[in-house]
Each structure stands twice: as structure tokens, then as C-alpha cells.
Amino acid sequence: QVQLLESGGGSVQAGGSLRLSCATSRTGTYSMAWFRQAPGKEREGVAAVFSDVRYADSMKGRITISKDNRNTLYLQMNNLKPEDTALYYCAAWCLNEPSWYENNAWRYWGQGTQVTVSS
């Protein structure tokens, strides 16, 4: 079992930055990712860490995913846009690496942290 706790969300103006964090309860090496879900839309993968890092096109170039040696996952988000407004989730333990960006590809999920970007 892996428990995940996200933090760092908030309200910013367009062009601003936020850094999300995800603390985990389990040691060891395992894959982790960030997803987001905007109102009325499906949850979608944003970025993931395996032996390499992967980014979805939606925020590529504006975000950096990283993980420290305590398995705390981070998402640095820059130049935020109103369309980035969403609930951002941390996920762990990928079940289907080629489809990492899909909602059903991960075993464990956090509760989410809200990001709101105003114009």
C-alpha cells in the first residue's frame, strides 16, 4: 500500500508559477506521476517519472517533474494559463507504462490539490 499526499496548490494569475509536492508513505523505487482533472473533463496524465521522465503535450515546456531520495514527487509549473485550472493528482505504481498517461494505468492515487489560474 502507498499513501500519497499532495500539497502546494493555490490560486495564481496567468503567467505565474506553482510547485506541487507529493509525499509518499512507502520507501523503495517505483514509478510516480502527476495527473490533472479540469471541471467536466477526464483526468489526464501530465508527467511521469520512470527511469526517465515523460511529459504529455498539454503542459510540455512549462513544467518539470522531479523526485527526491525520499520519494517526494514535485511538479514545477511555470507560465501558468487559465486552462491549467484543475485538480492535480499524484499517482504511484504504474500498471501499464506505454499508456502511463491514461487514467487506469496507475495503482495508487492521492486526494488531489486544487490549482486555479485567473486571467
PDB file of C-alpha atoms in Angstrom:
ATOM      1  CA  GLN A   1       0.000   0.000   0.000  1.00  0.00           C
ATOM      2  CA  VAL A   2       1.221   3.506  -0.847  1.00  0.00           C
ATOM      3  CA  GLN A   3      -0.356   6.601   0.630  1.00  0.00           C
ATOM      4  CA  LEU A   4       0.079   9.860  -1.264  1.00  0.00           C
ATOM      5  CA  LEU A   5      -0.443  13.401  -0.009  1.00  0.00           C
ATOM      6  CA  GLU A   6      -0.337  16.341  -2.392  1.00  0.00           C
ATOM      7  CA  SER A   7       0.319  19.951  -1.417  1.00  0.00           C
ATOM      8  CA  GLY A   8       1.304  23.245  -2.988  1.00  0.00           C
ATOM      9  CA  GLY A   9      -1.822  24.088  -4.938  1.00  0.00           C
ATOM     10  CA  GLY A  10      -3.358  27.537  -4.841  1.00  0.00           C
ATOM     11  CA  SER A  11      -4.593  30.491  -6.843  1.00  0.00           C
ATOM     12  CA  VAL A  12      -2.286  32.410  -9.159  1.00  0.00           C
ATOM     13  CA  GLN A  13      -2.587  34.832 -12.025  1.00  0.00           C
ATOM     14  CA  ALA A  14      -1.800  33.838 -15.574  1.00  0.00           C
ATOM     15  CA  GLY A  15       1.944  33.740 -16.122  1.00  0.00           C
ATOM     16  CA  GLY A  16       2.603  32.753 -12.525  1.00  0.00           C
ATOM     17  CA  SER A  17       4.283  29.667 -11.106  1.00  0.00           C
ATOM     18  CA  LEU A  18       3.476  26.970  -8.580  1.00  0.00           C
ATOM     19  CA  ARG A  19       5.373  23.998  -7.215  1.00  0.00           C
ATOM     20  CA  LEU A  20       3.339  20.967  -6.264  1.00  0.00           C
ATOM     21  CA  SER A  21       4.632  18.307  -3.883  1.00  0.00           C
ATOM     22  CA  CYS A  22       3.533  14.751  -3.218  1.00  0.00           C
ATOM     23  CA  ALA A  23       4.711  12.989  -0.079  1.00  0.00           C
ATOM     24  CA  THR A  24       4.644   9.198  -0.038  1.00  0.00           C
ATOM     25  CA  SER A  25       4.405   6.644   2.743  1.00  0.00           C
ATOM     26  CA  ARG A  26       6.482   3.880   1.197  1.00  0.00           C
ATOM     27  CA  THR A  27      10.212   3.630   0.597  1.00  0.00           C
ATOM     28  CA  GLY A  28      11.784   1.914  -2.385  1.00  0.00           C
ATOM     29  CA  THR A  29      11.908   2.682  -6.068  1.00  0.00           C
ATOM     30  CA  TYR A  30       8.677   2.904  -8.028  1.00  0.00           C
ATOM     31  CA  SER A  31       7.153   4.970 -10.768  1.00  0.00           C
ATOM     32  CA  MET A  32       5.174   8.115  -9.998  1.00  0.00           C
ATOM     33  CA  ALA A  33       3.199  10.665 -11.977  1.00  0.00           C
ATOM     34  CA  TRP A  34       1.108  13.807 -11.951  1.00  0.00           C
ATOM     35  CA  PHE A  35      -2.376  13.919 -13.413  1.00  0.00           C
ATOM     36  CA  ARG A  36      -4.953  16.666 -13.577  1.00  0.00           C
ATOM     37  CA  GLN A  37      -8.698  16.886 -13.947  1.00  0.00           C
ATOM     38  CA  ALA A  38     -10.402  20.056 -15.104  1.00  0.00           C
ATOM     39  CA  PRO A  39     -14.127  20.603 -14.480  1.00  0.00           C
ATOM     40  CA  GLY A  40     -16.200  18.494 -16.862  1.00  0.00           C
ATOM     41  CA  LYS A  41     -13.163  16.714 -18.304  1.00  0.00           C
ATOM     42  CA  GLU A  42     -11.449  13.354 -17.911  1.00  0.00           C
ATOM     43  CA  ARG A  43      -8.420  13.036 -15.688  1.00  0.00           C
ATOM     44  CA  GLU A  44      -5.299  13.194 -17.841  1.00  0.00           C
ATOM     45  CA  GLY A  45      -1.636  12.447 -17.362  1.00  0.00           C
ATOM     46  CA  VAL A  46       0.706  15.441 -17.188  1.00  0.00           C
ATOM     47  CA  ALA A  47       4.123  13.969 -16.406  1.00  0.00           C
ATOM     48  CA  ALA A  48       5.685  10.782 -15.055  1.00  0.00           C
ATOM     49  CA  VAL A  49       8.944   9.523 -13.625  1.00  0.00           C
ATOM     50  CA  PHE A  50      10.287   6.087 -14.543  1.00  0.00           C
ATOM     51  CA  SER A  51      13.982   5.519 -15.174  1.00  0.00           C
ATOM     52  CA  ASP A  52      13.423   8.559 -17.358  1.00  0.00           C
ATOM     53  CA  VAL A  53      10.868  11.376 -17.278  1.00  0.00           C
ATOM     54  CA  ARG A  54       7.927  11.766 -19.625  1.00  0.00           C
ATOM     55  CA  TYR A  55       5.673  14.697 -20.382  1.00  0.00           C
ATOM     56  CA  ALA A  56       2.311  14.972 -22.022  1.00  0.00           C
ATOM     57  CA  ASP A  57       1.978  17.601 -24.732  1.00  0.00           C
ATOM     58  CA  SER A  58      -0.563  19.625 -22.760  1.00  0.00           C
ATOM     59  CA  MET A  59       1.998  21.307 -20.495  1.00  0.00           C
ATOM     60  CA  LYS A  60       5.299  20.312 -22.075  1.00  0.00           C
ATOM     61  CA  GLY A  61       7.887  23.061 -21.943  1.00  0.00           C
ATOM     62  CA  ARG A  62       6.251  24.723 -18.945  1.00  0.00           C
ATOM     63  CA  ILE A  63       6.648  22.010 -16.328  1.00  0.00           C
ATOM     64  CA  THR A  64       9.405  19.981 -14.694  1.00  0.00           C
ATOM     65  CA  ILE A  65       8.781  16.754 -12.792  1.00  0.00           C
ATOM     66  CA  SER A  66      11.304  15.523 -10.246  1.00  0.00           C
ATOM     67  CA  LYS A  67      11.605  13.156  -7.320  1.00  0.00           C
ATOM     68  CA  ASP A  68      13.963  13.276  -4.358  1.00  0.00           C
ATOM     69  CA  ASN A  69      15.580  10.397  -2.479  1.00  0.00           C
ATOM     70  CA  ARG A  70      12.654  10.220  -0.032  1.00  0.00           C
ATOM     71  CA  ASN A  71      10.255   9.578  -2.923  1.00  0.00           C
ATOM     72  CA  THR A  72       8.720  13.038  -2.595  1.00  0.00           C
ATOM     73  CA  LEU A  73       7.453  13.943  -6.051  1.00  0.00           C
ATOM     74  CA  TYR A  74       7.451  17.518  -7.328  1.00  0.00           C
ATOM     75  CA  LEU A  75       5.894  19.356 -10.235  1.00  0.00           C
ATOM     76  CA  GLN A  76       7.279  22.805 -11.014  1.00  0.00           C
ATOM     77  CA  MET A  77       4.780  24.677 -13.166  1.00  0.00           C
ATOM     78  CA  ASN A  78       5.673  27.943 -14.893  1.00  0.00           C
ATOM     79  CA  ASN A  79       3.839  30.358 -17.169  1.00  0.00           C
ATOM     80  CA  LEU A  80       0.509  29.027 -15.969  1.00  0.00           C
ATOM     81  CA  LYS A  81      -2.591  29.612 -18.083  1.00  0.00           C
ATOM     82  CA  PRO A  82      -6.281  29.746 -17.130  1.00  0.00           C
ATOM     83  CA  GLU A  83      -6.784  26.426 -18.941  1.00  0.00           C
ATOM     84  CA  ASP A  84      -4.384  24.834 -16.447  1.00  0.00           C
ATOM     85  CA  THR A  85      -7.042  25.256 -13.759  1.00  0.00           C
ATOM     86  CA  ALA A  86      -7.714  21.765 -12.430  1.00  0.00           C
ATOM     87  CA  LEU A  87      -7.435  19.382  -9.533  1.00  0.00           C
ATOM     88  CA  TYR A  88      -3.927  17.936  -9.679  1.00  0.00           C
ATOM     89  CA  TYR A  89      -3.349  14.370  -8.509  1.00  0.00           C
ATOM     90  CA  CYS A  90      -0.290  12.378  -7.623  1.00  0.00           C
ATOM     91  CA  ALA A  91      -0.184   8.719  -8.708  1.00  0.00           C
ATOM     92  CA  ALA A  92       2.180   5.855  -7.936  1.00  0.00           C
ATOM     93  CA  TRP A  93       2.970   2.354  -9.203  1.00  0.00           C
ATOM     94  CA  CYS A  94       2.344   2.264 -12.926  1.00  0.00           C
ATOM     95  CA  LEU A  95       0.491  -0.795 -14.225  1.00  0.00           C
ATOM     96  CA  ASN A  96       0.869  -0.020 -17.927  1.00  0.00           C
ATOM     97  CA  GLU A  97       3.951   2.002 -18.768  1.00  0.00           C
ATOM     98  CA  PRO A  98       3.293   2.527 -22.524  1.00  0.00           C
ATOM     99  CA  SER A  99      -0.051   4.077 -21.575  1.00  0.00           C
ATOM    100  CA  TRP A 100       1.157   5.919 -18.488  1.00  0.00           C
ATOM    101  CA  TYR A 101      -0.949   8.985 -19.358  1.00  0.00           C
ATOM    102  CA  GLU A 102      -4.220   7.062 -19.073  1.00  0.00           C
ATOM    103  CA  ASN A 103      -6.399   7.217 -16.017  1.00  0.00           C
ATOM    104  CA  ASN A 104      -6.416   3.459 -15.388  1.00  0.00           C
ATOM    105  CA  ALA A 105      -2.651   2.953 -15.690  1.00  0.00           C
ATOM    106  CA  TRP A 106      -1.837   3.631 -12.033  1.00  0.00           C
ATOM    107  CA  ARG A 107      -2.494   1.726  -8.851  1.00  0.00           C
ATOM    108  CA  TYR A 108      -2.375   4.379  -6.122  1.00  0.00           C
ATOM    109  CA  TRP A 109      -3.791   7.899  -6.039  1.00  0.00           C
ATOM    110  CA  GLY A 110      -3.718  10.913  -3.776  1.00  0.00           C
ATOM    111  CA  GLN A 111      -6.703  13.124  -2.985  1.00  0.00           C
ATOM    112  CA  GLY A 112      -5.591  15.993  -5.180  1.00  0.00           C
ATOM    113  CA  THR A 113      -4.629  19.641  -4.761  1.00  0.00           C
ATOM    114  CA  GLN A 114      -6.513  22.461  -6.492  1.00  0.00           C
ATOM    115  CA  VAL A 115      -4.755  24.813  -8.896  1.00  0.00           C
ATOM    116  CA  THR A 116      -6.681  27.873 -10.050  1.00  0.00           C
ATOM    117  CA  VAL A 117      -5.250  30.255 -12.636  1.00  0.00           C
ATOM    118  CA  SER A 118      -7.006  33.560 -13.251  1.00  0.00           C
ATOM    119  CA  SER A 119      -6.628  35.731 -16.327  1.00  0.00           C
TER     120      SER A 119
END
